Coordinates of C-alpha atoms in Angstrom, one line a residue:
Chain A
M245 CA 31.2 25.4 0.9
Q246 CA 27.7 24.1 0.9
K247 CA 24.9 26.7 1.9
P248 CA 22.9 25.2 4.8
P249 CA 19.1 24.5 5.0
Q250 CA 17.3 28.0 5.2
L251 CA 14.3 28.5 7.7
L252 CA 11.1 29.1 5.6
P253 CA 8.9 32.2 6.6
T254 CA 6.9 31.6 9.7
K255 CA 4.4 34.2 8.9
L256 CA 3.0 35.2 5.9
E257 CA 0.5 38.5 5.7
D258 CA -0.3 38.7 2.2
G259 CA -0.1 35.4 0.1
Q260 CA -1.9 35.3 -3.2
A261 CA -2.7 32.8 -6.0
P262 CA -5.5 32.7 -8.7
G263 CA -8.7 32.8 -6.9
I264 CA -7.5 33.0 -3.4
R265 CA -5.7 35.2 -0.7
Y266 CA -4.4 33.9 2.3
R267 CA -2.4 34.6 5.7
I268 CA -0.4 32.6 7.9
D269 CA -0.6 33.6 11.6
G270 CA 0.6 32.1 15.0
E271 CA 3.8 30.8 16.3
L272 CA 3.2 27.5 18.2
V273 CA -0.1 26.2 16.6
P274 CA -0.2 28.3 13.5
V275 CA -3.4 28.9 11.7
L276 CA -4.0 29.5 8.0
H277 CA -6.6 32.0 6.8
T278 CA -8.1 31.8 3.5
W279 CA -10.2 34.3 1.4
L280 CA -11.9 32.5 -1.5
D281 CA -13.1 35.1 -4.1
G282 CA -15.6 32.3 -5.7
R283 CA -13.9 32.3 -9.2
A284 CA -11.8 29.1 -9.0
R285 CA -13.2 26.6 -11.2
R286 CA -12.3 23.9 -8.6
P287 CA -12.7 24.0 -4.8
T288 CA -9.8 24.3 -2.3
R289 CA -9.4 21.1 -0.5
A290 CA -8.1 20.2 2.8
A291 CA -7.7 17.1 4.8
L292 CA -10.2 15.8 7.3
Chain B
M1113 CA 9.2 10.8 20.2
D1114 CA 5.9 9.4 20.1
G1115 CA 3.1 12.0 19.3
P1116 CA -0.7 11.8 19.2
A1117 CA -1.5 8.9 16.8
G1118 CA -4.0 8.3 14.4
P1119 CA -7.1 10.2 12.8
R1120 CA -7.2 12.8 15.5
E1121 CA -3.9 14.3 14.8
R1122 CA -4.5 14.6 11.2
R1123 CA -7.5 16.4 11.5
F1124 CA -7.9 19.9 10.5
S1125 CA -10.2 22.6 12.3
A1126 CA -12.3 24.8 10.1
R1127 CA -12.5 27.6 12.4
R1128 CA -14.4 29.9 10.5
A1129 CA -16.5 29.7 7.5
F1130 CA -18.7 32.5 8.1
E1131 CA -19.8 34.0 4.6
A1132 CA -23.4 32.6 3.4
F1133 CA -22.1 31.5 0.2
L1134 CA -18.9 29.3 1.3
S1135 CA -20.0 25.6 1.0
I1136 CA -18.0 22.9 2.4
P1137 CA -18.8 19.3 1.0
V1138 CA -16.8 16.3 1.9
R1139 CA -15.7 13.7 -0.2
A1140 CA -13.9 10.5 -0.1
M1141 CA -10.4 10.3 -1.5
K1142 CA -9.4 7.9 -4.5
G1143 CA -7.7 4.9 -3.0
A1144 CA -9.7 5.2 0.3
F1145 CA -9.6 1.8 1.3
K1146 CA -5.7 1.6 1.2
R1147 CA -5.3 4.6 3.0
M1148 CA -8.0 3.6 5.6
V1149 CA -6.1 0.5 6.3
A1150 CA -2.9 2.5 6.9
G1151 CA -4.6 4.9 9.2
M1152 CA -4.3 7.8 6.7
P1153 CA -7.1 10.5 6.0
I1154 CA -9.6 9.1 3.6
F1155 CA -11.7 12.2 3.1
L1156 CA -11.0 15.7 1.8
T1157 CA -13.2 18.6 2.6
E1158 CA -13.6 21.1 -0.2
A1159 CA -14.3 24.6 0.0
Q1160 CA -16.1 26.5 -2.5
G1161 CA -16.0 30.4 -2.2
P1162 CA -16.8 33.4 -1.9
G1163 CA -15.8 33.3 1.6
E1164 CA -13.4 32.9 4.5
I1165 CA -12.2 29.6 5.8
A1166 CA -9.2 29.0 8.1
F1167 CA -7.4 25.9 8.9
S1168 CA -4.9 24.9 11.7
R1169 CA -3.8 21.6 13.1
D1170 CA -3.4 20.2 16.6
G1171 CA 0.3 20.0 16.8
A1172 CA 3.2 22.5 17.3
G1173 CA 4.8 23.4 14.1
H1174 CA 5.1 25.3 11.1
L1175 CA 2.5 26.1 8.3
F1176 CA 4.1 27.1 5.2
P1177 CA 3.1 27.3 1.3
L1178 CA 4.4 25.9 -2.0
H1179 CA 3.3 27.6 -5.0
L1180 CA 3.4 25.4 -7.9
T1181 CA 3.7 26.6 -11.4
P1182 CA 2.3 24.9 -14.3
G1183 CA 4.4 21.9 -15.1
T1184 CA 5.9 21.2 -11.3
A1185 CA 5.3 18.8 -8.9
V1186 CA 6.5 18.2 -5.2
L1187 CA 6.3 14.8 -3.2
V1188 CA 5.3 15.0 0.1
R1189 CA 5.8 12.9 3.0
E1190 CA 2.6 11.2 4.7
H1191 CA 0.9 13.4 7.4
Q1192 CA 2.4 16.8 6.3
F1193 CA -0.6 17.7 3.9
L1194 CA -2.8 20.4 5.4
A1195 CA -4.7 22.0 2.2
A1196 CA -4.5 22.9 -1.4
T1197 CA -6.2 24.7 -4.1
G1198 CA -8.5 22.7 -6.3
N1199 CA -6.5 23.2 -9.4
L1200 CA -3.7 20.9 -8.2
D1201 CA -3.8 17.4 -9.1
Y1202 CA -3.2 14.8 -6.5
T1203 CA -2.1 11.2 -6.5
F1204 CA -0.5 9.1 -3.9
N1205 CA 2.2 6.2 -4.0
R1206 CA 2.8 3.7 -1.5
V1207 CA 6.7 3.5 -0.6
K1208 CA 6.8 -0.2 0.1
G1209 CA 10.0 -1.7 1.8
V1210 CA 11.7 1.6 2.7
S1211 CA 9.9 1.8 6.0
N1212 CA 10.4 -1.9 6.9
M1213 CA 13.8 -0.2 7.6
L1214 CA 12.4 3.0 9.2
F1215 CA 10.0 2.3 11.6
G1216 CA 9.4 -1.5 11.8
S1217 CA 6.3 -1.1 9.5
T1218 CA 6.0 -2.1 5.9
G1219 CA 5.3 0.9 3.9
F1220 CA 4.6 4.5 3.8
F1221 CA 2.6 6.9 1.9
V1222 CA 4.3 9.7 -0.5
D1223 CA 1.6 12.3 -1.7
R1224 CA 2.1 13.8 -4.9
F1225 CA 0.7 17.4 -5.9
S1226 CA 1.3 18.9 -9.4
A1227 CA 0.0 22.0 -11.4
S1228 CA -0.9 21.4 -14.9
H1229 CA -2.6 24.5 -16.5
Q1230 CA -2.5 27.0 -13.7
E1231 CA -0.5 28.0 -10.6
G1232 CA -1.6 26.4 -7.4
V1233 CA -1.0 26.3 -3.7
L1234 CA -0.2 23.7 -1.3
W1235 CA 0.1 24.2 2.4
L1236 CA 2.0 21.8 4.6
H1237 CA 2.6 21.2 8.1
G1238 CA 5.8 20.4 9.7
Y1239 CA 6.7 19.6 13.2
G1240 CA 9.1 22.1 15.1
N1241 CA 10.3 24.3 12.3
V1242 CA 10.7 23.7 8.8
F1243 CA 14.0 24.5 6.5
E1244 CA 14.7 24.2 3.0
K1245 CA 17.8 22.9 1.3
Q1246 CA 18.3 23.9 -2.1
L1247 CA 20.3 21.3 -3.8
A1248 CA 22.3 21.7 -6.9
P1249 CA 22.5 19.3 -9.7
N1250 CA 24.1 16.1 -8.0
E1251 CA 24.6 17.7 -4.6
Q1252 CA 23.5 15.4 -1.8
I1253 CA 22.0 15.6 1.6
D1254 CA 21.3 12.9 4.1
I1255 CA 18.2 13.2 6.2
E1256 CA 16.9 11.0 9.0
P1257 CA 13.8 9.0 7.7
G1258 CA 11.4 11.2 9.8
G1259 CA 13.1 14.5 8.8
W1260 CA 12.0 15.2 5.3
V1261 CA 8.7 16.8 4.7
Y1262 CA 8.8 17.4 0.7
R1263 CA 10.7 17.2 -2.0
D1264 CA 10.8 18.4 -5.7
E1265 CA 10.2 15.7 -8.1
T1266 CA 13.5 16.3 -9.7
V1267 CA 15.0 15.3 -6.4
R1268 CA 15.9 11.4 -6.1
M1269 CA 15.7 9.6 -3.0
E1270 CA 17.8 6.5 -2.0
V1271 CA 17.8 4.8 1.5
Q1272 CA 21.3 4.6 2.9
M1273 CA 21.6 1.8 5.6
F1274 CA 24.5 1.3 7.6
G1275 CA 25.2 -1.7 9.9
L1276 CA 26.3 -1.1 13.4
K1277 CA 28.8 -3.6 14.2
T1278 CA 31.3 -1.9 16.7
G1279 CA 30.8 0.4 19.8
I1280 CA 28.1 0.5 22.4
F1281 CA 25.6 0.1 19.3
G1282 CA 27.4 -2.9 18.0
G1283 CA 25.0 -5.6 16.9
G1284 CA 22.2 -3.2 17.7
G1285 CA 20.6 -2.9 14.3
N1286 CA 21.2 -0.5 11.5
M1287 CA 21.2 3.3 11.1
I1288 CA 19.2 4.6 8.4
W1289 CA 19.3 7.6 6.3
N1290 CA 17.4 9.0 3.1
R1291 CA 19.9 10.3 0.9
F1292 CA 18.4 13.1 -1.5
T1293 CA 20.2 13.9 -4.8
G1294 CA 19.4 17.1 -6.6
P1295 CA 18.7 19.2 -8.4
G1296 CA 15.8 20.8 -6.4
R1297 CA 14.3 21.5 -3.1
V1298 CA 14.2 19.3 -0.1
G1299 CA 11.8 20.4 3.2
I1300 CA 13.2 19.3 6.5
Q1301 CA 11.4 19.6 10.0
S1302 CA 13.5 20.0 12.9
M1303 CA 11.1 18.1 15.4
Y1304 CA 11.3 14.3 14.9
L1305 CA 7.7 13.0 15.3
H1306 CA 6.9 9.8 13.9
L1307 CA 3.0 9.3 13.5
P1308 CA 2.7 5.2 13.4
T1309 CA 1.0 4.1 10.4
S1310 CA -1.2 1.0 11.4
E1311 CA -1.1 -1.7 9.0

């Protein structure tokens, strides 16, 4: 039997990747908080 | 369901950027003209730390990260991108013909993000909640065209069109599905919201 699609986490307390830490908060209109350590060679980008 | 259309919907809000060394320049995207004609975002903001910055989108939904390891790529349906680390490579493709059958328009964009030398993070937004289906090799799932958010590059997508010839919909047109074939992941949003792409 096929496994049904799984709900992705709606909150994330301590996300990390090279040069950045982040957190996702909120239920209805969630917010992504990021902390940049300044060591990344290329900046974080977002759609305007 | 129709939602807010146009650039306003796709705007992100940088709510806080309060450390003195955070710089936030704005630059145009490659292929900006094509995207502008289609009503898609044409500018990216770039934030360079150290510092803190927060993002949201003026729509009810679900934010989630996708971590891309070197050598991997994901394809993202238009309007779903929120932010990405700068070490990811970005291109986009115009998918012509398919959306003729979807929304009465003549094409839509699929963004491609890939990691070449270092892990990167991509943050996407889906309406309602976002679910992920992990497809085994040759396993398939059919999704309404407005319902998918992202897929691994290893996942193949085809359009399935069914003519409605009988019943109350007889002669009423076609029913369209996108058929995804594994291996790989497909992201699905639970709320169907089509943002018209003006052409």
